[in-house]
mmCIF file of C-alpha atoms and ligand atoms in Angstrom:
data_model
loop_
_atom_site.group_PDB
_atom_site.id
_atom_site.type_symbol
_atom_site.label_atom_id
_atom_site.label_comp_id
_atom_site.label_asym_id
_atom_site.label_seq_id
_atom_site.Cartn_x
_atom_site.Cartn_y
_atom_site.Cartn_z
ATOM 1 C CA MET A 5 0.000 0.000 0.000
ATOM 2 C CA ALA A 6 1.498 3.318 -0.980
ATOM 3 C CA SER A 7 1.955 5.724 1.880
ATOM 4 C CA SER A 8 -0.375 8.139 0.118
ATOM 5 C CA SER A 9 -3.139 5.536 0.247
ATOM 6 C CA PRO A 10 -6.071 6.464 2.458
ATOM 7 C CA ARG A 11 -6.569 2.811 3.371
ATOM 8 C CA ARG A 12 -5.483 1.318 6.657
ATOM 9 C CA TYR A 13 -4.715 -2.406 6.676
ATOM 10 C CA LEU A 14 -7.407 -4.549 8.224
ATOM 11 C CA ILE A 15 -6.645 -7.987 9.638
ATOM 12 C CA ALA A 16 -9.803 -9.920 10.522
ATOM 13 C CA GLY A 17 -10.002 -13.332 12.168
ATOM 14 C CA ASN A 18 -12.881 -15.562 11.111
ATOM 15 C CA TRP A 19 -13.115 -18.114 13.896
ATOM 16 C CA LYS A 20 -15.944 -19.993 12.153
ATOM 17 C CA MET A 21 -17.629 -22.618 14.386
ATOM 18 C CA ASN A 22 -14.715 -22.804 16.782
ATOM 19 C CA ASN A 23 -14.165 -21.856 20.423
ATOM 20 C CA THR A 24 -16.360 -22.079 23.479
ATOM 21 C CA VAL A 25 -16.700 -18.960 25.610
ATOM 22 C CA HIS A 26 -13.800 -20.153 27.727
ATOM 23 C CA GLU A 27 -11.607 -20.861 24.694
ATOM 24 C CA ALA A 28 -12.559 -17.539 23.139
ATOM 25 C CA ARG A 29 -11.328 -15.731 26.227
ATOM 26 C CA GLU A 30 -8.022 -17.642 26.125
ATOM 27 C CA LEU A 31 -7.561 -16.752 22.460
ATOM 28 C CA VAL A 32 -8.466 -13.079 22.590
ATOM 29 C CA GLN A 33 -6.526 -12.096 25.703
ATOM 30 C CA PRO A 34 -3.037 -12.469 24.177
ATOM 31 C CA ILE A 35 -4.244 -10.750 20.998
ATOM 32 C CA VAL A 36 -5.448 -7.761 23.023
ATOM 33 C CA HIS A 37 -2.213 -7.791 24.967
ATOM 34 C CA ASP A 38 0.032 -7.833 21.894
ATOM 35 C CA VAL A 39 -1.781 -5.666 19.351
ATOM 36 C CA GLY A 40 -4.682 -4.058 21.200
ATOM 37 C CA GLN A 41 -2.911 -0.748 21.785
ATOM 38 C CA GLN A 42 -1.453 0.016 18.357
ATOM 39 C CA THR A 43 -3.740 1.872 15.972
ATOM 40 C CA ASP A 44 -1.886 1.570 12.656
ATOM 41 C CA VAL A 45 -3.539 -1.696 11.672
ATOM 42 C CA HIS A 46 -7.234 -2.274 12.219
ATOM 43 C CA VAL A 47 -7.759 -5.606 14.008
ATOM 44 C CA VAL A 48 -11.083 -7.479 14.031
ATOM 45 C CA VAL A 49 -12.014 -10.815 15.599
ATOM 46 C CA CYS A 50 -15.194 -12.654 14.603
ATOM 47 C CA PRO A 51 -16.109 -15.251 17.244
ATOM 48 C CA PRO A 52 -19.220 -17.443 17.076
ATOM 49 C CA PHE A 53 -22.388 -15.729 18.370
ATOM 50 C CA THR A 54 -22.193 -17.456 21.758
ATOM 51 C CA ALA A 55 -18.816 -15.899 22.564
ATOM 52 C CA LEU A 56 -19.541 -12.346 21.356
ATOM 53 C CA ALA A 57 -20.631 -10.976 24.734
ATOM 54 C CA LYS A 58 -17.556 -12.265 26.566
ATOM 55 C CA VAL A 59 -15.151 -11.141 23.842
ATOM 56 C CA ALA A 60 -16.866 -7.725 23.796
ATOM 57 C CA GLU A 61 -15.974 -7.309 27.476
ATOM 58 C CA LEU A 62 -12.370 -8.257 26.832
ATOM 59 C CA VAL A 63 -11.762 -5.928 23.875
ATOM 60 C CA VAL A 64 -13.537 -2.850 25.191
ATOM 61 C CA ASN A 65 -11.381 0.296 24.914
ATOM 62 C CA THR A 66 -8.769 -1.463 22.798
ATOM 63 C CA ASN A 67 -8.031 -1.445 19.088
ATOM 64 C CA VAL A 68 -9.366 -4.991 18.720
ATOM 65 C CA HIS A 69 -12.817 -4.709 17.167
ATOM 66 C CA LEU A 70 -15.628 -7.182 17.202
ATOM 67 C CA GLY A 71 -17.230 -8.850 14.199
ATOM 68 C CA ALA A 72 -19.996 -11.411 13.801
ATOM 69 C CA GLN A 73 -20.135 -14.151 11.173
ATOM 70 C CA ASN A 74 -23.672 -13.649 9.926
ATOM 71 C CA LEU A 75 -26.989 -11.910 10.547
ATOM 72 C CA TYR A 76 -30.587 -12.310 9.458
ATOM 73 C CA PRO A 77 -31.962 -9.352 7.512
ATOM 74 C CA LYS A 78 -35.092 -8.717 9.629
ATOM 75 C CA ALA A 79 -35.398 -6.586 12.745
ATOM 76 C CA SER A 80 -37.207 -9.222 14.845
ATOM 77 C CA GLY A 81 -39.935 -11.827 14.608
ATOM 78 C CA ALA A 82 -40.641 -15.487 13.951
ATOM 79 C CA TYR A 83 -37.286 -16.541 12.502
ATOM 80 C CA THR A 84 -36.290 -19.389 14.790
ATOM 81 C CA GLY A 85 -32.567 -19.693 15.233
ATOM 82 C CA GLU A 86 -31.647 -16.396 13.610
ATOM 83 C CA ILE A 87 -29.892 -13.268 14.949
ATOM 84 C CA SER A 88 -30.698 -9.656 14.015
ATOM 85 C CA ALA A 89 -28.398 -6.711 13.371
ATOM 86 C CA GLY A 90 -29.828 -4.943 16.438
ATOM 87 C CA MET A 91 -28.898 -7.901 18.646
ATOM 88 C CA LEU A 92 -25.341 -7.673 17.359
ATOM 89 C CA ARG A 93 -25.178 -3.921 17.918
ATOM 90 C CA GLU A 94 -26.187 -4.438 21.527
ATOM 91 C CA LEU A 95 -23.026 -6.518 21.969
ATOM 92 C CA PHE A 96 -20.820 -3.780 20.465
ATOM 93 C CA VAL A 97 -20.298 -5.687 17.243
ATOM 94 C CA SER A 98 -19.053 -3.379 14.492
ATOM 95 C CA TYR A 99 -18.352 -5.753 11.562
ATOM 96 C CA VAL A 100 -20.246 -8.693 10.106
ATOM 97 C CA ILE A 101 -18.990 -11.306 7.643
ATOM 98 C CA LEU A 102 -21.600 -11.827 4.918
ATOM 99 C CA GLY A 103 -21.757 -14.191 1.971
ATOM 100 C CA HIS A 104 -18.907 -16.418 3.076
ATOM 101 C CA SER A 105 -18.502 -19.292 0.625
ATOM 102 C CA GLU A 106 -19.370 -21.790 3.364
ATOM 103 C CA ARG A 107 -22.737 -20.074 3.787
ATOM 104 C CA ARG A 108 -23.253 -19.901 0.050
ATOM 105 C CA GLU A 109 -22.489 -23.617 -0.257
ATOM 106 C CA TYR A 110 -23.967 -25.243 2.876
ATOM 107 C CA PHE A 111 -26.899 -22.884 3.416
ATOM 108 C CA GLN A 112 -27.681 -22.079 -0.218
ATOM 109 C CA GLU A 113 -27.311 -18.326 0.272
ATOM 110 C CA SER A 114 -27.932 -16.468 -2.973
ATOM 111 C CA ASP A 115 -26.436 -13.171 -4.097
ATOM 112 C CA ALA A 116 -29.860 -11.533 -3.659
ATOM 113 C CA PHE A 117 -30.198 -12.735 -0.059
ATOM 114 C CA ILE A 118 -26.645 -11.655 0.732
ATOM 115 C CA ASN A 119 -27.412 -8.246 -0.773
ATOM 116 C CA GLU A 120 -30.395 -7.887 1.592
ATOM 117 C CA LYS A 121 -28.091 -8.643 4.511
ATOM 118 C CA VAL A 122 -25.489 -6.129 3.317
ATOM 119 C CA LYS A 123 -28.104 -3.369 3.212
ATOM 120 C CA VAL A 124 -29.564 -4.259 6.607
ATOM 121 C CA ALA A 125 -26.075 -4.334 8.114
ATOM 122 C CA LEU A 126 -25.356 -0.846 6.758
ATOM 123 C CA GLU A 127 -28.694 0.538 7.975
ATOM 124 C CA ASN A 128 -27.705 -0.687 11.434
ATOM 125 C CA MET A 129 -24.224 0.829 11.376
ATOM 126 C CA LEU A 130 -22.523 -2.537 10.982
ATOM 127 C CA LYS A 131 -19.699 -2.789 8.454
ATOM 128 C CA PRO A 132 -20.271 -5.751 6.149
ATOM 129 C CA ILE A 133 -17.305 -7.882 5.099
ATOM 130 C CA LEU A 134 -18.731 -9.107 1.817
ATOM 131 C CA CYS A 135 -17.051 -12.342 0.691
ATOM 132 C CA ILE A 136 -16.758 -13.280 -2.953
ATOM 133 C CA GLY A 137 -14.686 -15.868 -4.800
ATOM 134 C CA GLU A 138 -14.570 -18.600 -7.393
ATOM 135 C CA THR A 139 -14.408 -22.392 -7.159
ATOM 136 C CA LEU A 140 -11.516 -24.365 -8.611
ATOM 137 C CA SER A 141 -13.540 -25.480 -11.622
ATOM 138 C CA GLN A 142 -14.616 -21.897 -12.325
ATOM 139 C CA ARG A 143 -10.964 -20.803 -12.197
ATOM 140 C CA GLU A 144 -9.904 -23.615 -14.478
ATOM 141 C CA ALA A 145 -12.635 -22.639 -16.917
ATOM 142 C CA GLY A 146 -11.221 -19.084 -17.029
ATOM 143 C CA LYS A 147 -14.309 -17.631 -15.356
ATOM 144 C CA THR A 148 -12.758 -16.139 -12.219
ATOM 145 C CA LEU A 149 -13.125 -12.458 -13.070
ATOM 146 C CA GLU A 150 -16.624 -12.894 -14.422
ATOM 147 C CA ILE A 151 -17.813 -14.797 -11.310
ATOM 148 C CA VAL A 152 -16.208 -12.375 -8.887
ATOM 149 C CA LYS A 153 -17.626 -9.327 -10.673
ATOM 150 C CA THR A 154 -21.110 -10.823 -10.782
ATOM 151 C CA GLN A 155 -21.033 -11.610 -7.050
ATOM 152 C CA LEU A 156 -19.654 -8.157 -6.276
ATOM 153 C CA ILE A 157 -22.218 -6.203 -8.272
ATOM 154 C CA ALA A 158 -25.118 -8.329 -7.005
ATOM 155 C CA GLY A 159 -23.936 -8.152 -3.398
ATOM 156 C CA LEU A 160 -23.664 -4.355 -3.557
ATOM 157 C CA LYS A 161 -26.886 -3.693 -5.472
ATOM 158 C CA ASP A 162 -28.622 -0.505 -4.250
ATOM 159 C CA VAL A 163 -25.924 0.283 -1.690
ATOM 160 C CA SER A 164 -25.917 4.072 -1.487
ATOM 161 C CA LEU A 165 -22.853 6.170 -2.201
ATOM 162 C CA ASP A 166 -22.770 7.598 1.304
ATOM 163 C CA LYS A 167 -22.570 4.124 2.872
ATOM 164 C CA ALA A 168 -20.336 2.353 0.357
ATOM 165 C CA ASP A 169 -17.031 3.018 2.055
ATOM 166 C CA ASN A 170 -18.276 1.160 5.134
ATOM 167 C CA VAL A 171 -18.276 -2.018 3.076
ATOM 168 C CA VAL A 172 -15.198 -4.243 3.168
ATOM 169 C CA ILE A 173 -14.744 -6.743 0.344
ATOM 170 C CA ALA A 174 -13.032 -10.068 0.945
ATOM 171 C CA TYR A 175 -11.777 -11.952 -2.090
ATOM 172 C CA GLU A 176 -11.579 -15.585 -1.091
ATOM 173 C CA PRO A 177 -10.835 -18.113 -3.822
ATOM 174 C CA ILE A 178 -12.776 -21.133 -2.557
ATOM 175 C CA TRP A 179 -10.033 -23.567 -3.561
ATOM 176 C CA ALA A 180 -7.640 -21.737 -1.219
ATOM 177 C CA ILE A 181 -9.860 -21.760 1.898
ATOM 178 C CA GLY A 182 -8.557 -24.121 4.564
ATOM 179 C CA THR A 183 -6.570 -26.060 1.977
ATOM 180 C CA GLY A 184 -3.091 -24.662 2.472
ATOM 181 C CA LYS A 185 -3.149 -23.563 -1.191
ATOM 182 C CA THR A 186 -2.811 -19.809 -1.435
ATOM 183 C CA ALA A 187 -3.341 -17.758 -4.538
ATOM 184 C CA THR A 188 0.019 -16.386 -5.622
ATOM 185 C CA PRO A 189 0.350 -12.657 -4.910
ATOM 186 C CA GLU A 190 0.068 -12.022 -8.657
ATOM 187 C CA MET A 191 -3.096 -14.107 -8.989
ATOM 188 C CA ALA A 192 -4.647 -12.352 -6.010
ATOM 189 C CA GLN A 193 -3.642 -8.885 -7.248
ATOM 190 C CA GLU A 194 -5.145 -9.543 -10.665
ATOM 191 C CA VAL A 195 -8.531 -10.198 -9.045
ATOM 192 C CA HIS A 196 -8.191 -7.398 -6.472
ATOM 193 C CA GLY A 197 -7.348 -4.962 -9.261
ATOM 194 C CA GLU A 198 -10.458 -6.016 -11.151
ATOM 195 C CA ILE A 199 -12.559 -5.663 -7.985
ATOM 196 C CA ARG A 200 -11.222 -2.124 -7.488
ATOM 197 C CA LYS A 201 -12.000 -1.309 -11.094
ATOM 198 C CA THR A 202 -15.555 -2.581 -10.704
ATOM 199 C CA LEU A 203 -15.967 -0.579 -7.491
ATOM 200 C CA LYS A 204 -14.858 2.514 -9.416
ATOM 201 C CA ASP A 205 -17.484 1.842 -12.072
ATOM 202 C CA VAL A 206 -20.161 1.479 -9.399
ATOM 203 C CA PHE A 207 -19.200 4.117 -6.828
ATOM 204 C CA GLY A 208 -16.610 6.351 -8.522
ATOM 205 C CA ALA A 209 -12.866 6.517 -7.982
ATOM 206 C CA THR A 210 -12.755 8.402 -4.679
ATOM 207 C CA ILE A 211 -14.991 5.975 -2.835
ATOM 208 C CA ALA A 212 -13.485 2.919 -4.552
ATOM 209 C CA ASN A 213 -9.997 4.031 -3.520
ATOM 210 C CA SER A 214 -11.058 4.290 0.098
ATOM 211 C CA MET A 215 -12.680 0.825 0.241
ATOM 212 C CA ARG A 216 -10.704 -2.056 1.671
ATOM 213 C CA ILE A 217 -10.324 -5.306 -0.235
ATOM 214 C CA LEU A 218 -9.074 -8.209 1.893
ATOM 215 C CA TYR A 219 -7.547 -11.435 0.666
ATOM 216 C CA GLY A 220 -8.663 -14.687 2.310
ATOM 217 C CA GLY A 221 -7.634 -18.288 1.755
ATOM 218 C CA SER A 222 -4.782 -19.937 3.657
ATOM 219 C CA MET A 223 -3.158 -16.619 4.537
ATOM 220 C CA LYS A 224 -0.408 -17.403 7.061
ATOM 221 C CA PRO A 225 2.522 -15.605 8.662
ATOM 222 C CA ASN A 226 4.857 -17.066 6.004
ATOM 223 C CA ASN A 227 2.940 -15.758 2.985
ATOM 224 C CA ALA A 228 1.335 -12.593 4.380
ATOM 225 C CA ALA A 229 4.102 -10.113 3.565
ATOM 226 C CA GLU A 230 4.087 -10.756 -0.172
ATOM 227 C CA LEU A 231 0.295 -10.747 -0.365
ATOM 228 C CA LEU A 232 0.080 -7.497 1.610
ATOM 229 C CA ALA A 233 2.708 -5.964 -0.670
ATOM 230 C CA GLN A 234 0.233 -5.985 -3.571
ATOM 231 C CA PRO A 235 -1.240 -2.558 -4.305
ATOM 232 C CA ASP A 236 -4.883 -3.591 -4.017
ATOM 233 C CA ILE A 237 -4.615 -6.003 -1.079
ATOM 234 C CA ASP A 238 -5.612 -4.090 2.037
ATOM 235 C CA GLY A 239 -5.493 -6.867 4.602
ATOM 236 C CA GLY A 240 -6.687 -10.387 5.223
ATOM 237 C CA LEU A 241 -9.669 -12.444 6.308
ATOM 238 C CA ILE A 242 -8.007 -15.218 8.226
ATOM 239 C CA GLY A 243 -9.525 -18.576 9.135
ATOM 240 C CA GLY A 244 -7.119 -21.271 10.339
ATOM 241 C CA ALA A 245 -4.300 -18.928 11.326
ATOM 242 C CA SER A 246 -6.671 -16.808 13.439
ATOM 243 C CA LEU A 247 -7.316 -19.693 15.839
ATOM 244 C CA GLU A 248 -3.888 -19.408 17.353
ATOM 245 C CA ALA A 249 -3.055 -16.085 18.994
ATOM 246 C CA LYS A 250 0.623 -16.204 18.017
ATOM 247 C CA SER A 251 0.013 -16.672 14.311
ATOM 248 C CA PHE A 252 -2.799 -14.092 14.241
ATOM 249 C CA VAL A 253 -0.556 -11.562 15.980
ATOM 250 C CA LYS A 254 2.177 -12.307 13.442
ATOM 251 C CA LEU A 255 -0.242 -11.457 10.653
ATOM 252 C CA VAL A 256 -1.035 -8.125 12.288
ATOM 253 C CA GLU A 257 2.709 -7.557 12.658
ATOM 254 C CA ALA A 258 3.217 -8.335 8.970
ATOM 255 C CA ALA A 259 0.744 -5.566 8.160
ATOM 256 C CA LEU A 260 2.420 -3.227 10.658
ATOM 257 C CA ALA A 261 5.792 -3.905 9.039
ATOM 258 C CA ARG A 262 4.400 -2.916 5.628
ATOM 259 C CA LYS A 263 3.358 0.431 7.080
ATOM 260 C CA GLU A 264 6.873 1.336 8.110
HETATM 261 P P1 PGA B 25 -8.490 -19.995 5.906
HETATM 262 O O1 PGA B 25 -9.998 -19.432 5.885
HETATM 263 O O2 PGA B 25 -7.596 -18.875 6.321
HETATM 264 O O3 PGA B 25 -8.525 -21.126 6.916
HETATM 265 O O4 PGA B 25 -8.198 -20.490 4.538
HETATM 266 C C1 PGA B 25 -10.311 -18.157 5.397
HETATM 267 C C2 PGA B 25 -11.804 -17.937 5.446
HETATM 268 O O5 PGA B 25 -12.566 -18.874 5.182
HETATM 269 O O6 PGA B 25 -12.274 -16.816 5.744
#
């Protein structure tokens, strides 16, 4: 990221369906200790719903911010098992991961449904982390850019200009998630560059240049520096490596080192 860039790196941990309340406390305490005071890199942890309240207590007044992994796009009502944006706000949640490929695949979430969630998140002052990405067969068929652009435009449909820069995009090639296979920095940059270009078409250059585009998919301390060195990679959405405080802290440090 050039020093003239208005974008601050964002490192977000997606804990997925991992960690009891007790385990969540054990994981977040060393993170708060090590990187909770610096303000150069924006740090977000996304525990499961059941651990949000405890983690909220532990990160209060630090630079570790709280994210959720989903929401339901209604204010309240007969939606057994679901969680509203207002319920998340009450727990001091400020980010929410939406459209993760696991939700698209296992829970049949469509682009239209994800778009509803994005808009409801924004109306409730939550920053959506909108996930997009192609499967291996789509990549092999040369369809990556087309798929990613379609998901991006559909996910952001009717998002107003004044709210757009609260949206974070996460490019996560599905074949790289949890597999140990990372996109090369060049492969990732090609897609990130195209995402930025599409954002410019939709929202104009000023807003597009202020929006953060994260890379996700087997990002680890040993490959973070070269990914973060790409001009349109503004941070990471981290699964596996966010479940261990030491490796997550190293990722934040990799982003801090790029700043210097
Ligand atoms: P990973 O997961 O880092 O374990 O590949 C990333 C994600 O699914 O957000």
